[in-house]
XYZ file of C-alpha atoms in Angstrom:
115
model
C -37.003 -24.424 80.240
C -35.692 -25.462 76.843
C -37.757 -28.061 75.037
C -36.109 -30.663 72.812
C -37.252 -32.440 69.646
C -35.447 -35.683 68.944
C -35.047 -37.170 65.466
C -32.900 -39.488 63.415
C -34.025 -42.850 64.708
C -34.989 -45.765 62.522
C -34.541 -49.426 61.768
C -30.986 -50.581 61.191
C -29.211 -53.904 61.040
C -26.786 -54.992 63.702
C -23.431 -53.304 63.086
C -25.022 -50.315 61.413
C -24.972 -46.654 62.327
C -27.427 -43.878 63.084
C -27.028 -40.246 63.980
C -29.607 -38.857 66.361
C -30.340 -35.155 66.607
C -31.831 -33.229 69.474
C -33.001 -29.792 68.376
C -33.704 -27.281 71.105
C -36.481 -24.685 70.907
C -34.156 -22.025 72.214
C -30.527 -21.353 72.830
C -28.386 -24.054 74.422
C -25.225 -21.979 74.589
C -25.675 -21.284 78.310
C -26.607 -24.868 79.168
C -23.607 -26.624 80.652
C -24.825 -30.228 80.620
C -27.148 -32.066 78.253
C -27.951 -35.754 78.457
C -29.104 -38.541 76.163
C -31.277 -41.199 77.789
C -32.935 -44.297 76.390
C -35.784 -46.553 77.400
C -36.038 -50.091 76.097
C -39.319 -52.032 76.155
C -40.092 -53.218 79.656
C -37.076 -51.469 81.151
C -36.455 -48.286 83.068
C -35.106 -45.210 81.363
C -31.299 -45.093 81.562
C -28.632 -42.493 81.006
C -26.609 -43.128 77.854
C -24.308 -40.137 77.484
C -23.619 -36.680 78.783
C -21.933 -33.657 77.297
C -20.591 -30.947 79.532
C -18.133 -28.120 79.160
C -15.075 -29.771 77.711
C -15.975 -33.282 78.718
C -18.243 -36.183 77.853
C -19.458 -39.263 79.671
C -20.746 -42.600 78.387
C -22.130 -45.653 80.045
C -19.882 -48.666 79.646
C -22.138 -50.490 77.214
C -21.852 -47.728 74.578
C -18.323 -46.494 75.258
C -16.260 -46.601 72.076
C -19.351 -46.930 69.874
C -21.358 -43.757 70.602
C -20.225 -40.147 70.387
C -22.130 -37.213 71.834
C -21.545 -33.736 70.460
C -23.217 -30.349 70.361
C -23.451 -27.414 67.975
C -24.489 -24.324 69.895
C -24.823 -22.334 66.649
C -27.807 -24.440 65.637
C -28.937 -25.344 69.156
C -28.583 -29.051 68.511
C -27.064 -31.995 70.340
C -26.112 -35.139 68.435
C -25.561 -38.785 69.261
C -23.545 -40.668 66.666
C -24.154 -44.370 67.158
C -21.890 -46.889 65.454
C -21.620 -50.670 65.653
C -25.195 -50.842 66.818
C -26.403 -53.933 68.641
C -29.910 -55.313 69.173
C -29.641 -54.339 72.843
C -29.401 -50.695 71.756
C -33.037 -50.894 70.671
C -34.921 -48.240 72.628
C -36.558 -44.852 72.461
C -33.868 -42.190 72.827
C -34.452 -38.844 74.542
C -32.599 -35.636 75.325
C -32.898 -34.168 78.772
C -31.440 -31.346 80.802
C -31.080 -33.090 84.122
C -29.328 -35.898 85.933
C -30.883 -37.425 87.913
C -33.771 -37.060 85.493
C -36.875 -35.075 86.331
C -40.465 -35.971 85.534
C -40.939 -33.000 83.242
C -38.934 -31.765 80.275
C -39.183 -34.867 78.099
C -39.831 -34.818 74.384
C -41.399 -37.555 72.296
C -38.087 -39.271 71.744
C -36.914 -41.096 68.657
C -37.215 -44.847 68.181
C -34.095 -46.850 67.399
C -34.576 -50.462 66.383
C -31.591 -52.703 65.703
C -32.289 -56.028 64.029
C -30.018 -59.014 64.477
């Protein structure tokens, strides 16, 4: 299966923006759905956003602030995050499945939002 490498995280102040990238080691053009998850300290991993064929999905807490997109030409999925809040602090991951599977996880990218 395709492996992902996440990048773009960092430390940002509340209200700031980050753009996460998820580079695939292989073609994603035939993959219909790709997901962004996050895991905050002491919490379970949660779905953040999904991109499918012609549609996207966001959890309520990020709707209107985050935008998921994909560029099949460079085998990369993006997560544009605006108006960041301290509760967005987490490690963010790409994944191929929902519900998530135990395998197929990268190292993730840390996002820290200071108040």
